[in-house]
Coordinates of C-alpha atoms in Angstrom, one line a residue:
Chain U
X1 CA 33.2 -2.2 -9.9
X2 CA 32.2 -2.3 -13.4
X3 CA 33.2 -0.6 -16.4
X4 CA 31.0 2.1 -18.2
X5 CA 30.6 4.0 -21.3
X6 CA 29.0 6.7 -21.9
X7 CA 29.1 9.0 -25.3
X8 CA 31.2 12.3 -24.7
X9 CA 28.3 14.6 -25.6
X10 CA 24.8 14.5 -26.1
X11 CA 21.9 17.5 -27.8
X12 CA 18.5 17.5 -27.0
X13 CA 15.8 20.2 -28.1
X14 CA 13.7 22.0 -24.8
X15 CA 11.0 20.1 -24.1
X16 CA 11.7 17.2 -25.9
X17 CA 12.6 13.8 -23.9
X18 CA 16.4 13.4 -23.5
X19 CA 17.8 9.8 -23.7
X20 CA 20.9 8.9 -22.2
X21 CA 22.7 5.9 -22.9
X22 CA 25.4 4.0 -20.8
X23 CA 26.9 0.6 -21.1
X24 CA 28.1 -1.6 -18.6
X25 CA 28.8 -4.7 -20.3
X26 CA 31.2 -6.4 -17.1
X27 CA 28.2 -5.7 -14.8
X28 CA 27.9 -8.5 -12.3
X29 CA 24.5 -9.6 -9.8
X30 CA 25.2 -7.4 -7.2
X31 CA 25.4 -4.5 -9.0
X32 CA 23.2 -1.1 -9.3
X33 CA 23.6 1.4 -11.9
X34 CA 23.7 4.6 -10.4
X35 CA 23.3 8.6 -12.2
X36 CA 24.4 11.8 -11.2
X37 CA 24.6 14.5 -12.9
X38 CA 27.1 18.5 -12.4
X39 CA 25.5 21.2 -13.2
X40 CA 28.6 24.0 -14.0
X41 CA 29.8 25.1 -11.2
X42 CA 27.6 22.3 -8.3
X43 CA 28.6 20.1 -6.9
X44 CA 27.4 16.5 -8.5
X45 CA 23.6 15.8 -7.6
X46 CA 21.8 12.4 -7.4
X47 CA 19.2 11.7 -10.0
X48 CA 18.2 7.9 -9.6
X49 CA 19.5 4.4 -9.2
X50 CA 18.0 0.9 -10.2
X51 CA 19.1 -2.7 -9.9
X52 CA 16.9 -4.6 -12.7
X53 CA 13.8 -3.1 -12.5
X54 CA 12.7 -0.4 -14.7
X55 CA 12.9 2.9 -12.2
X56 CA 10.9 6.2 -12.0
X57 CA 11.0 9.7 -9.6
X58 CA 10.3 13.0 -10.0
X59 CA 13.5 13.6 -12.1
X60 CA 13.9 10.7 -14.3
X61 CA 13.3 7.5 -15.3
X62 CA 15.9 4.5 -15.5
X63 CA 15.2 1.9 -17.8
X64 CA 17.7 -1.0 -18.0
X65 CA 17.5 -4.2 -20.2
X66 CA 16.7 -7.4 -19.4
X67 CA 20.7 -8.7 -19.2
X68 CA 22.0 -5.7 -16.9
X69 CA 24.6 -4.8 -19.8
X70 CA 23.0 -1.4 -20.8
X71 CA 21.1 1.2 -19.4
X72 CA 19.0 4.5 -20.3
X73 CA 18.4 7.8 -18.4
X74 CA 14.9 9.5 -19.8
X75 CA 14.8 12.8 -18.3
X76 CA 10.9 13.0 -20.2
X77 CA 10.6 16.7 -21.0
X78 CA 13.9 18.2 -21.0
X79 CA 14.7 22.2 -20.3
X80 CA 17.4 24.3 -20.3
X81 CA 18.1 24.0 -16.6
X82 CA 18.8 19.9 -17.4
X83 CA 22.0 21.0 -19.0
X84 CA 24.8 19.5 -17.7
X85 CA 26.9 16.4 -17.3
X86 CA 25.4 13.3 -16.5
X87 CA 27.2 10.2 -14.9
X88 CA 26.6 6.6 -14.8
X89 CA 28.1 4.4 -12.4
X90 CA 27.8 1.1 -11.5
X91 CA 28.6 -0.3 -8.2
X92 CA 27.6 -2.6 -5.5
X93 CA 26.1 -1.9 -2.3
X94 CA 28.4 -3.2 -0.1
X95 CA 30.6 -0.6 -2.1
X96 CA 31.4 2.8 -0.6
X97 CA 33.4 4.8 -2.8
X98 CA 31.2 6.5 -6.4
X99 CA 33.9 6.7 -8.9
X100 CA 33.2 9.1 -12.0
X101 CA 34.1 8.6 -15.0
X102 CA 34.0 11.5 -18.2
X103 CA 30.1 11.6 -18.5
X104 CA 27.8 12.6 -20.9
X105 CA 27.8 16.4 -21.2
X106 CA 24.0 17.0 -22.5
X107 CA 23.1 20.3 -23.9
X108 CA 19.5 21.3 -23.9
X109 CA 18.8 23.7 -26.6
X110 CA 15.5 26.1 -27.0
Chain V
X1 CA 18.6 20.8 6.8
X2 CA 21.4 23.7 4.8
X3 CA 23.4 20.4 2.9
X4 CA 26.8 19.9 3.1
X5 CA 28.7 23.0 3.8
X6 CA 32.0 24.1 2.3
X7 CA 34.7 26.8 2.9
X8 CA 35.8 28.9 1.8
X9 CA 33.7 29.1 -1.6
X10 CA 37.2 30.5 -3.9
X11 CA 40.8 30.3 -2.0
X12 CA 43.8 31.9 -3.9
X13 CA 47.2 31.4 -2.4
X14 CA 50.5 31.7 -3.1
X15 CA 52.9 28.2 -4.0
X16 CA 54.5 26.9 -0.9
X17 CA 51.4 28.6 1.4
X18 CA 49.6 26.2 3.3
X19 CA 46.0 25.9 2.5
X20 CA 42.9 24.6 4.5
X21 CA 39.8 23.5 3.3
X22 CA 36.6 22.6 5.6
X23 CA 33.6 20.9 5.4
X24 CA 30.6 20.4 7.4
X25 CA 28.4 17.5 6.5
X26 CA 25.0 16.6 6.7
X27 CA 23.9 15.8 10.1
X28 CA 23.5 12.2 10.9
X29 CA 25.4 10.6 7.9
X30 CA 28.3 8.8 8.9
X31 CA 30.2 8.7 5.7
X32 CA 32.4 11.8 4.9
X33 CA 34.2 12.4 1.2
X34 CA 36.7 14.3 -0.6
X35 CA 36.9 14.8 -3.9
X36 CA 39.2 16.8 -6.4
X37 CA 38.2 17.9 -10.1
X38 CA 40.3 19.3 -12.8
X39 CA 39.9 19.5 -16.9
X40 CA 42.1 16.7 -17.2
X41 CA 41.4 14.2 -14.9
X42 CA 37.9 14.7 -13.9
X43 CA 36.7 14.3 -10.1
X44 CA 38.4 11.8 -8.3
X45 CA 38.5 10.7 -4.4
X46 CA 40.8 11.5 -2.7
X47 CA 39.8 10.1 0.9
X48 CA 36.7 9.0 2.9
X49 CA 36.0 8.5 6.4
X50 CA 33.5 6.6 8.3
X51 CA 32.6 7.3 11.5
X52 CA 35.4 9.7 11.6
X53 CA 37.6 7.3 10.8
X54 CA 39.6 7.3 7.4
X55 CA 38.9 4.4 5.7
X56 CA 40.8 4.8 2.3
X57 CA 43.3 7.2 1.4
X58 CA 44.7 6.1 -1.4
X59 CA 43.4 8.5 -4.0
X60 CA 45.3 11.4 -1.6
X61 CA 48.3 12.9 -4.5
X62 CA 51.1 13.1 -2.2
X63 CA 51.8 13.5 1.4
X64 CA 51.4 17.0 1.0
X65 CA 47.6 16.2 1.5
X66 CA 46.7 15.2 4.5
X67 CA 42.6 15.4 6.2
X68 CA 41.2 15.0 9.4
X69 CA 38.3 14.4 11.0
X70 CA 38.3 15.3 14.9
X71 CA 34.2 14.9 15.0
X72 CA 31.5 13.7 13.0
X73 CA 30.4 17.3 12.0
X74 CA 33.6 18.6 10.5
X75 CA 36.2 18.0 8.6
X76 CA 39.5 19.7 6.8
X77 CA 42.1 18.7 3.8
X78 CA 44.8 20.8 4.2
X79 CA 47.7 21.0 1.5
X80 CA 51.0 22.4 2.8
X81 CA 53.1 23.5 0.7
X82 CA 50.8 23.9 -2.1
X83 CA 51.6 23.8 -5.7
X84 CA 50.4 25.0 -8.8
X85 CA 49.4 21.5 -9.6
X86 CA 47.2 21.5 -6.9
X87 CA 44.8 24.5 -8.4
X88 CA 41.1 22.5 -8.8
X89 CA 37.7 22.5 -7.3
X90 CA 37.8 20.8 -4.2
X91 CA 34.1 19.0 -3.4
X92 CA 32.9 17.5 -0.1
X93 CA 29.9 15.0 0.4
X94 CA 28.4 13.1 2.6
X95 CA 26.0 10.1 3.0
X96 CA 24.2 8.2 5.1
X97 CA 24.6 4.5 5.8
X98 CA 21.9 2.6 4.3
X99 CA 20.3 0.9 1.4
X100 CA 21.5 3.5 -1.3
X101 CA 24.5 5.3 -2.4
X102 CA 23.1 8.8 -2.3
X103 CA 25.8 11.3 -1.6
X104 CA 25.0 14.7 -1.3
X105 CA 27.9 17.3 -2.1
X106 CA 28.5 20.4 -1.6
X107 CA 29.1 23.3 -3.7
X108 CA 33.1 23.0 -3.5
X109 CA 35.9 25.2 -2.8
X110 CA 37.6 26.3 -6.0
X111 CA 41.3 26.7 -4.9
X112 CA 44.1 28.4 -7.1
X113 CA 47.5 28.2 -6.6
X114 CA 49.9 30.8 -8.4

């Protein structure tokens, strides 16, 4: 499975859309780019997951370029409860096993 | 449906103890993991079953792990003896075969070891 990086830490003002960045420059066809995110003390939670196509639900949205090699997580109008950290994996389908890496700890701010 | 369900929620145990640590997944998903995370080295697998079956264990520390899966609504990692070194949050999740990854976890068992 592919590489990523993402940035150790991330700030975002309430309210204000958050925009979080990963790279996944080794990314090959059959490959999605998956997010989680852990709030302290959960368990990891599944936000959205794309393979090409621009991606939307009622938490985020997942925009990713037109050559696969980098991707965004827009969580639109962030609060204080969208503090945690988030992870971006990529993998395949016929994959079975998420592996995490260090994530992006975002801190929403009033 | 309640999620995945863990326990206990906090174990403390003495070094050398055994400890065991059970999960109940989601019912109908046929995919079962294990996963340990500390400060330093983040959550990582430790084993997976499908079908009840382990699939890949090679994430497991040492054979002082070992987990089982006698049905498809249960399933324990036990630790005997425990170290120490072994003191982390402890997560479960489950998924269901299909056209995503979506794993749902639970809300872990934080274990301590003194």
């Amino acid at each position: 499975d592919a590489k990523t990086t993402q940035p150790t830490s991330m700030d975002c003002a309430e309210g204000r859309a958050a925009n979080l960045p990963c790279n996944h420059s080794t990314i090959s066809g059959n490959e999605y780019v998956y997010w989680y995110r852990q709030i302290h003390s959960q368990g990891p939670q599944y936000i959205i997951h794309g393979l090409k196509n621009n991606e939307t639900n009622e938490m985020a949205s997942l925009i990713i370029t037109e050559d696969r090699k980098s991707s965004t997580l827009i969580l639109p109008h962030a609060t204080l409860r969208d503090t945690a950290v988030y992870y971006c994996i990529v993998i395949s389908n016929a994959g079975n096993m998420l592996t995490f890496g260090g994530g992006t700890r975002l801190m929403v701010k009033p | 449906d309640a999620g995945v369900i863990q326990s206990p929620r906090h174990e403390v145990t003495e070094m050398g103890q055994e400890v065991t640590l059970r999960c109940k997944p989601i019912s109908g998903h046929d995919y079962l993991f294990w996963y340990r995370q500390t400060m330093m080295r983040g959550l990582e697998l430790l084993i997976y079953f499908n079908n009840n079956v382990p699939i890949d264990d090679s994430g497991m520390p040492e054979d002082r792990f070992s987990a089982k899966m006698p049905n498809a609504s249960f399933s324990t990692l036990k630790i005997q003896p425990s170290e120490p070194r072994d003191s982390a949050v402890y997560f479960c999740a489950s998924r269901r075969t299909g056209s995503t990854l979506e794993a749902f976890f639970g809300q872990g068992t934080r274990l301590t070891v003194v």
